mmCIF file of C-alpha atoms in Angstrom:
data_model
loop_
_atom_site.group_PDB
_atom_site.id
_atom_site.type_symbol
_atom_site.label_atom_id
_atom_site.label_comp_id
_atom_site.label_asym_id
_atom_site.label_seq_id
_atom_site.Cartn_x
_atom_site.Cartn_y
_atom_site.Cartn_z
ATOM 1 C CA UNK C 1 0.032 -0.098 0.044
ATOM 2 C CA UNK C 2 0.648 3.667 0.010
ATOM 3 C CA UNK C 3 2.230 3.686 3.582
ATOM 4 C CA UNK C 4 4.799 0.863 2.503
ATOM 5 C CA UNK C 5 6.171 2.907 -0.554
ATOM 6 C CA UNK C 6 7.174 5.923 1.499
ATOM 7 C CA UNK C 7 10.702 4.992 0.375
ATOM 8 C CA UNK C 8 9.667 5.800 -3.063
ATOM 9 C CA UNK C 9 8.527 9.526 -2.824
ATOM 10 C CA UNK C 10 10.091 12.944 -3.929
ATOM 11 C CA UNK C 11 12.359 11.235 -6.591
ATOM 12 C CA UNK C 12 13.644 13.277 -9.514
ATOM 13 C CA UNK C 13 16.612 10.380 -10.539
ATOM 14 C CA UNK C 14 17.137 6.872 -10.585
ATOM 15 C CA UNK C 15 20.566 5.129 -10.924
ATOM 16 C CA UNK C 16 20.422 1.645 -12.200
ATOM 17 C CA UNK C 17 23.017 -0.965 -11.735
ATOM 18 C CA UNK C 18 23.295 -3.054 -15.012
ATOM 19 C CA UNK C 19 24.471 -6.650 -14.261
ATOM 20 C CA UNK C 20 21.920 -8.317 -12.191
ATOM 21 C CA UNK C 21 19.430 -5.633 -12.542
ATOM 22 C CA UNK C 22 19.069 -5.227 -16.356
ATOM 23 C CA UNK C 23 20.518 -8.315 -17.262
ATOM 24 C CA UNK C 24 22.703 -11.514 -16.222
ATOM 25 C CA UNK C 25 25.946 -11.793 -18.228
ATOM 26 C CA UNK C 26 26.679 -14.863 -19.992
ATOM 27 C CA UNK C 27 30.238 -16.244 -20.914
ATOM 28 C CA UNK C 28 30.344 -15.652 -24.510
ATOM 29 C CA UNK C 29 29.663 -12.104 -24.692
ATOM 30 C CA UNK C 30 25.931 -12.421 -24.629
ATOM 31 C CA UNK C 31 23.664 -12.602 -21.432
ATOM 32 C CA UNK C 32 19.842 -12.794 -20.670
ATOM 33 C CA UNK C 33 17.645 -9.892 -20.193
ATOM 34 C CA UNK C 34 15.800 -9.986 -16.662
ATOM 35 C CA UNK C 35 12.180 -10.118 -17.392
ATOM 36 C CA UNK C 36 10.400 -6.757 -17.425
ATOM 37 C CA UNK C 37 13.699 -4.822 -17.262
ATOM 38 C CA UNK C 38 13.804 -3.639 -20.725
ATOM 39 C CA UNK C 39 9.984 -2.333 -20.567
ATOM 40 C CA UNK C 40 11.044 -0.668 -17.074
ATOM 41 C CA UNK C 41 13.840 1.252 -18.565
ATOM 42 C CA UNK C 42 11.182 2.724 -21.425
ATOM 43 C CA UNK C 43 8.743 3.512 -18.315
ATOM 44 C CA UNK C 44 11.392 5.626 -16.599
ATOM 45 C CA UNK C 45 12.209 7.473 -19.553
ATOM 46 C CA UNK C 46 8.619 8.229 -20.487
ATOM 47 C CA UNK C 47 8.198 9.387 -17.061
ATOM 48 C CA UNK C 48 10.593 12.049 -17.094
ATOM 49 C CA UNK C 49 12.516 10.989 -14.268
ATOM 50 C CA UNK C 50 16.376 11.620 -14.597
ATOM 51 C CA UNK C 51 18.260 8.349 -15.302
ATOM 52 C CA UNK C 52 21.770 7.168 -15.098
ATOM 53 C CA UNK C 53 23.096 3.779 -15.453
ATOM 54 C CA UNK C 54 25.915 3.288 -12.899
ATOM 55 C CA UNK C 55 28.002 0.122 -13.709
ATOM 56 C CA UNK C 56 31.288 -1.543 -12.329
ATOM 57 C CA UNK C 57 31.492 -3.277 -15.705
ATOM 58 C CA UNK C 58 35.173 -3.527 -16.859
ATOM 59 C CA UNK C 59 35.213 -6.409 -19.040
ATOM 60 C CA UNK C 60 34.558 -4.292 -22.175
ATOM 61 C CA UNK C 61 34.459 -0.501 -23.255
ATOM 62 C CA UNK C 62 31.542 1.207 -22.810
ATOM 63 C CA UNK C 63 30.643 1.313 -26.573
ATOM 64 C CA UNK C 64 31.088 -2.392 -26.892
ATOM 65 C CA UNK C 65 28.655 -3.527 -23.796
ATOM 66 C CA UNK C 66 26.294 -0.651 -24.349
ATOM 67 C CA UNK C 67 26.082 -2.108 -27.913
ATOM 68 C CA UNK C 68 25.357 -5.710 -26.353
ATOM 69 C CA UNK C 69 22.551 -4.238 -24.119
ATOM 70 C CA UNK C 70 20.802 -2.443 -27.027
ATOM 71 C CA UNK C 71 20.795 -5.615 -28.682
ATOM 72 C CA UNK C 72 19.142 -7.120 -26.043
ATOM 73 C CA UNK C 73 16.550 -4.655 -26.231
ATOM 74 C CA UNK C 74 17.370 -1.769 -23.950
ATOM 75 C CA UNK C 75 17.074 1.722 -24.668
ATOM 76 C CA UNK C 76 20.369 3.066 -23.438
ATOM 77 C CA UNK C 77 23.308 5.018 -24.786
ATOM 78 C CA UNK C 78 27.073 5.569 -23.936
ATOM 79 C CA UNK C 79 26.214 8.933 -22.609
ATOM 80 C CA UNK C 80 23.921 7.663 -20.020
ATOM 81 C CA UNK C 81 26.535 5.241 -18.533
ATOM 82 C CA UNK C 82 28.804 6.150 -15.379
ATOM 83 C CA UNK C 83 31.494 3.344 -15.480
ATOM 84 C CA UNK C 84 34.964 3.092 -13.771
ATOM 85 C CA UNK C 85 37.361 3.093 -16.650
ATOM 86 C CA UNK C 86 36.710 6.840 -18.056
ATOM 87 C CA UNK C 87 36.890 7.837 -14.398
ATOM 88 C CA UNK C 88 40.096 6.055 -13.780
ATOM 89 C CA UNK C 89 41.503 7.652 -16.490
ATOM 90 C CA UNK C 90 40.677 11.277 -15.362
ATOM 91 C CA UNK C 91 42.414 10.233 -12.203
ATOM 92 C CA UNK C 92 45.546 8.969 -13.703
ATOM 93 C CA UNK C 93 45.800 12.307 -15.968
ATOM 94 C CA UNK C 94 45.179 14.524 -12.996
ATOM 95 C CA UNK C 95 47.809 12.805 -11.097
ATOM 96 C CA UNK C 96 50.782 12.039 -13.822
ATOM 97 C CA UNK C 97 50.160 8.107 -13.120
ATOM 98 C CA UNK C 98 51.596 5.552 -15.900
ATOM 99 C CA UNK C 99 49.604 2.331 -15.281
ATOM 100 C CA UNK C 100 50.360 -1.003 -15.506
ATOM 101 C CA UNK C 101 46.942 -2.731 -16.582
ATOM 102 C CA UNK C 102 45.752 -5.885 -15.108
ATOM 103 C CA UNK C 103 42.564 -5.896 -17.166
ATOM 104 C CA UNK C 104 40.517 -7.403 -19.392
ATOM 105 C CA UNK C 105 41.902 -7.412 -23.332
ATOM 106 C CA UNK C 106 38.683 -5.742 -24.255
ATOM 107 C CA UNK C 107 38.921 -3.028 -21.836
ATOM 108 C CA UNK C 108 42.467 -1.886 -23.047
ATOM 109 C CA UNK C 109 41.185 0.700 -25.759
ATOM 110 C CA UNK C 110 39.498 2.719 -22.970
ATOM 111 C CA UNK C 111 43.179 3.351 -21.874
ATOM 112 C CA UNK C 112 44.619 4.382 -25.148
ATOM 113 C CA UNK C 113 45.280 7.841 -24.298
ATOM 114 C CA UNK C 114 47.006 7.353 -21.499
ATOM 115 C CA UNK C 115 50.969 6.717 -21.158
ATOM 116 C CA UNK C 116 52.062 3.347 -19.994
ATOM 117 C CA UNK C 117 55.584 3.510 -20.457
ATOM 118 C CA UNK C 118 57.736 2.976 -17.264
ATOM 119 C CA UNK C 119 54.574 2.381 -14.962
ATOM 120 C CA UNK C 120 54.209 4.129 -11.648
ATOM 121 C CA UNK C 121 50.980 2.218 -10.570
ATOM 122 C CA UNK C 122 48.836 -0.719 -11.294
ATOM 123 C CA UNK C 123 45.279 -0.519 -12.528
ATOM 124 C CA UNK C 124 43.192 -3.844 -11.823
ATOM 125 C CA UNK C 125 39.823 -4.224 -13.310
ATOM 126 C CA UNK C 126 37.694 -7.552 -13.806
ATOM 127 C CA UNK C 127 40.310 -9.260 -15.871
ATOM 128 C CA UNK C 128 38.403 -12.724 -15.981
ATOM 129 C CA UNK C 129 40.372 -15.197 -17.838
ATOM 130 C CA UNK C 130 43.242 -12.535 -17.865
ATOM 131 C CA UNK C 131 43.715 -13.192 -13.995
ATOM 132 C CA UNK C 132 46.485 -16.073 -14.681
ATOM 133 C CA UNK C 133 49.055 -16.525 -11.954
ATOM 134 C CA UNK C 134 51.630 -14.921 -14.386
ATOM 135 C CA UNK C 135 49.684 -11.935 -14.979
ATOM 136 C CA UNK C 136 48.865 -11.433 -11.199
ATOM 137 C CA UNK C 137 52.311 -11.961 -10.422
ATOM 138 C CA UNK C 138 53.566 -9.440 -13.071
ATOM 139 C CA UNK C 139 51.230 -6.752 -11.560
ATOM 140 C CA UNK C 140 52.524 -7.653 -7.991
ATOM 141 C CA UNK C 141 55.917 -7.198 -9.385
ATOM 142 C CA UNK C 142 55.433 -3.924 -10.623
ATOM 143 C CA UNK C 143 53.809 -2.736 -7.581
ATOM 144 C CA UNK C 144 56.135 -4.064 -5.145
ATOM 145 C CA UNK C 145 59.150 -2.486 -7.039
ATOM 146 C CA UNK C 146 57.653 1.170 -6.617
ATOM 147 C CA UNK C 147 58.836 3.319 -3.737
ATOM 148 C CA UNK C 148 55.183 4.536 -3.288
ATOM 149 C CA UNK C 149 52.912 1.788 -4.599
ATOM 150 C CA UNK C 150 49.651 2.977 -5.862
ATOM 151 C CA UNK C 151 46.857 0.377 -6.617
ATOM 152 C CA UNK C 152 43.942 1.692 -8.480
ATOM 153 C CA UNK C 153 40.749 -0.931 -8.388
ATOM 154 C CA UNK C 154 38.026 -0.576 -10.901
ATOM 155 C CA UNK C 155 35.314 -1.611 -8.096
ATOM 156 C CA UNK C 156 35.821 -3.783 -5.060
ATOM 157 C CA UNK C 157 33.206 -6.375 -5.714
ATOM 158 C CA UNK C 158 33.716 -10.077 -4.623
ATOM 159 C CA UNK C 159 31.810 -11.998 -7.075
ATOM 160 C CA UNK C 160 28.936 -11.357 -9.708
ATOM 161 C CA UNK C 161 26.362 -13.683 -11.573
ATOM 162 C CA UNK C 162 26.581 -15.151 -15.051
ATOM 163 C CA UNK C 163 24.312 -17.303 -16.615
ATOM 164 C CA UNK C 164 26.334 -20.368 -15.596
ATOM 165 C CA UNK C 165 26.990 -19.186 -12.337
ATOM 166 C CA UNK C 166 28.809 -17.146 -9.810
ATOM 167 C CA UNK C 167 32.108 -15.655 -10.845
ATOM 168 C CA UNK C 168 35.052 -14.137 -8.869
ATOM 169 C CA UNK C 169 35.297 -10.330 -9.200
ATOM 170 C CA UNK C 170 38.020 -7.729 -9.061
ATOM 171 C CA UNK C 171 37.774 -7.133 -5.334
ATOM 172 C CA UNK C 172 39.398 -10.692 -4.694
ATOM 173 C CA UNK C 173 42.394 -9.969 -6.788
ATOM 174 C CA UNK C 174 42.490 -6.393 -5.361
ATOM 175 C CA UNK C 175 42.867 -7.938 -2.073
ATOM 176 C CA UNK C 176 45.538 -10.261 -2.947
ATOM 177 C CA UNK C 177 47.643 -7.334 -4.433
ATOM 178 C CA UNK C 178 46.775 -5.244 -1.048
ATOM 179 C CA UNK C 179 47.807 -8.044 1.172
ATOM 180 C CA UNK C 180 51.111 -8.986 -0.967
ATOM 181 C CA UNK C 181 52.353 -5.520 -1.179
ATOM 182 C CA UNK C 182 51.096 -4.479 1.902
ATOM 183 C CA UNK C 183 49.200 -1.278 0.407
ATOM 184 C CA UNK C 184 45.577 -0.168 0.196
ATOM 185 C CA UNK C 185 43.694 -0.019 -3.034
ATOM 186 C CA UNK C 186 41.992 3.514 -3.970
ATOM 187 C CA UNK C 187 38.809 2.081 -5.530
ATOM 188 C CA UNK C 188 37.502 3.906 -8.652
ATOM 189 C CA UNK C 189 33.635 2.985 -8.934
ATOM 190 C CA UNK C 190 30.855 1.717 -6.799
ATOM 191 C CA UNK C 191 31.041 2.087 -3.724
ATOM 192 C CA UNK C 192 33.340 4.991 -3.800
ATOM 193 C CA UNK C 193 31.582 8.234 -2.899
ATOM 194 C CA UNK C 194 33.004 10.002 -5.829
ATOM 195 C CA UNK C 195 31.647 7.641 -8.294
ATOM 196 C CA UNK C 196 28.026 7.913 -7.129
ATOM 197 C CA UNK C 197 28.561 11.937 -6.724
ATOM 198 C CA UNK C 198 29.729 11.928 -10.438
ATOM 199 C CA UNK C 199 26.537 10.052 -11.511
ATOM 200 C CA UNK C 200 24.378 12.726 -9.508
ATOM 201 C CA UNK C 201 26.193 15.658 -11.005
ATOM 202 C CA UNK C 202 25.772 14.395 -14.513
ATOM 203 C CA UNK C 203 22.160 13.944 -13.594
ATOM 204 C CA UNK C 204 21.967 17.193 -11.988
ATOM 205 C CA UNK C 205 20.030 15.761 -9.143
ATOM 206 C CA UNK C 206 20.708 15.909 -5.254
ATOM 207 C CA UNK C 207 21.285 12.625 -3.334
ATOM 208 C CA UNK C 208 18.104 12.953 -1.209
ATOM 209 C CA UNK C 209 15.869 12.961 -4.425
ATOM 210 C CA UNK C 210 17.706 10.021 -5.934
ATOM 211 C CA UNK C 211 17.207 6.422 -5.496
ATOM 212 C CA UNK C 212 19.949 3.544 -6.479
ATOM 213 C CA UNK C 213 18.511 0.135 -7.511
ATOM 214 C CA UNK C 214 21.214 -2.928 -7.617
ATOM 215 C CA UNK C 215 21.937 -6.421 -7.059
ATOM 216 C CA UNK C 216 25.038 -5.728 -4.633
ATOM 217 C CA UNK C 217 24.165 -5.270 -1.097
ATOM 218 C CA UNK C 218 27.686 -3.485 -0.387
ATOM 219 C CA UNK C 219 28.503 -1.580 -3.775
ATOM 220 C CA UNK C 220 25.083 -0.510 -4.730
ATOM 221 C CA UNK C 221 23.154 -0.380 -1.618
ATOM 222 C CA UNK C 222 25.603 0.569 1.028
ATOM 223 C CA UNK C 223 27.569 3.095 -1.454
ATOM 224 C CA UNK C 224 24.647 4.774 -2.422
ATOM 225 C CA UNK C 225 23.341 5.021 1.089
ATOM 226 C CA UNK C 226 26.699 6.610 2.382
ATOM 227 C CA UNK C 227 26.265 9.354 -0.126
ATOM 228 C CA UNK C 228 22.470 10.115 1.318
ATOM 229 C CA UNK C 229 20.664 8.368 -1.593
ATOM 230 C CA UNK C 230 18.176 5.894 -0.962
ATOM 231 C CA UNK C 231 18.807 2.413 -2.247
ATOM 232 C CA UNK C 232 16.496 -0.431 -3.070
ATOM 233 C CA UNK C 233 17.924 -4.037 -3.316
ATOM 234 C CA UNK C 234 16.511 -6.387 -6.352
ATOM 235 C CA UNK C 235 16.009 -10.212 -5.437
ATOM 236 C CA UNK C 236 17.698 -10.777 -9.051
ATOM 237 C CA UNK C 237 21.096 -11.187 -10.177
ATOM 238 C CA UNK C 238 23.711 -12.092 -7.513
ATOM 239 C CA UNK C 239 21.193 -11.560 -4.804
ATOM 240 C CA UNK C 240 21.161 -14.074 -1.992
ATOM 241 C CA UNK C 241 18.534 -14.429 0.888
ATOM 242 C CA UNK C 242 21.425 -14.230 3.387
ATOM 243 C CA UNK C 243 21.847 -10.489 2.089
ATOM 244 C CA UNK C 244 18.393 -9.761 4.163
ATOM 245 C CA UNK C 245 20.300 -10.352 7.517
ATOM 246 C CA UNK C 246 23.435 -8.119 6.370
ATOM 247 C CA UNK C 247 25.197 -6.853 10.021
ATOM 248 C CA UNK C 248 25.985 -3.398 8.199
ATOM 249 C CA UNK C 249 23.613 -2.567 5.277
ATOM 250 C CA UNK C 250 19.669 -2.294 5.470
ATOM 251 C CA UNK C 251 18.178 -1.339 2.104
ATOM 252 C CA UNK C 252 15.452 1.084 2.061
ATOM 253 C CA UNK C 253 13.119 -1.600 0.522
ATOM 254 C CA UNK C 254 13.523 -4.905 -1.125
ATOM 255 C CA UNK C 255 11.899 -5.625 -4.711
ATOM 256 C CA UNK C 256 11.434 -8.700 -6.705
ATOM 257 C CA UNK C 257 13.039 -6.973 -9.549
ATOM 258 C CA UNK C 258 13.622 -3.833 -11.546
ATOM 259 C CA UNK C 259 10.084 -3.803 -13.137
ATOM 260 C CA UNK C 260 8.444 -3.911 -9.484
ATOM 261 C CA UNK C 261 10.660 -0.987 -8.165
ATOM 262 C CA UNK C 262 9.771 1.084 -11.203
ATOM 263 C CA UNK C 263 5.999 0.558 -10.891
ATOM 264 C CA UNK C 264 6.106 1.499 -7.094
ATOM 265 C CA UNK C 265 8.430 4.624 -7.927
ATOM 266 C CA UNK C 266 6.331 5.905 -10.879
ATOM 267 C CA UNK C 267 2.849 4.976 -8.559
ATOM 268 C CA UNK C 268 4.244 7.788 -6.090
ATOM 269 C CA UNK C 269 5.144 10.691 -8.638
#
């Protein structure tokens, strides 16, 4: 009823996670849309609410994975996506950092403009199959050889869901490098405050008038709430029932899927 939906009032902007909310990614570059999600995106756009897609996706350039989502029936453009690689490039340029990249081959073009000679930092993304012992060890050697080691991580997710099951995410390898080098990574992407704040700035909406919708209790929900936004967890993607007893993070609401969240929010406009 109306009382239940107090979390959905006074909203001007929505931030949507992509993987696990719009679709479940699949091994061979494909994936499966989550029922009702493409229609839900169309409804948001028709409603006049501001919209950003906020993703930690780092297995492909934004162009490439936006094309994939368009192929799955989503109304989405590169300009609507806030993703870690472009944010990392800004940071590298500002600080004169030259990265050694431990990332997916398909992400490398995002760093085309960046000087990578004689690296003075390591950037780690979701390298998937590229997380071989040899590659992780090479990144370790660069890092341990620096007088002031700088490790930049494109997210800190523990795992994500693909159509054939759960997959280790960048955070697991970030932690390995942190531990080996006794260094603390700087996270670009969710749950970093600056990442959510840049998405809000792009929408021109203050945090108290925005809702984040995600499947990751820590990165999506926790990160958004720390910025003063409301956050809703969908029971799709990597959601597991134990998320509902999380010791630190309490979502403003649980919904079965994006379609349900959008219907409730639009009913409050």
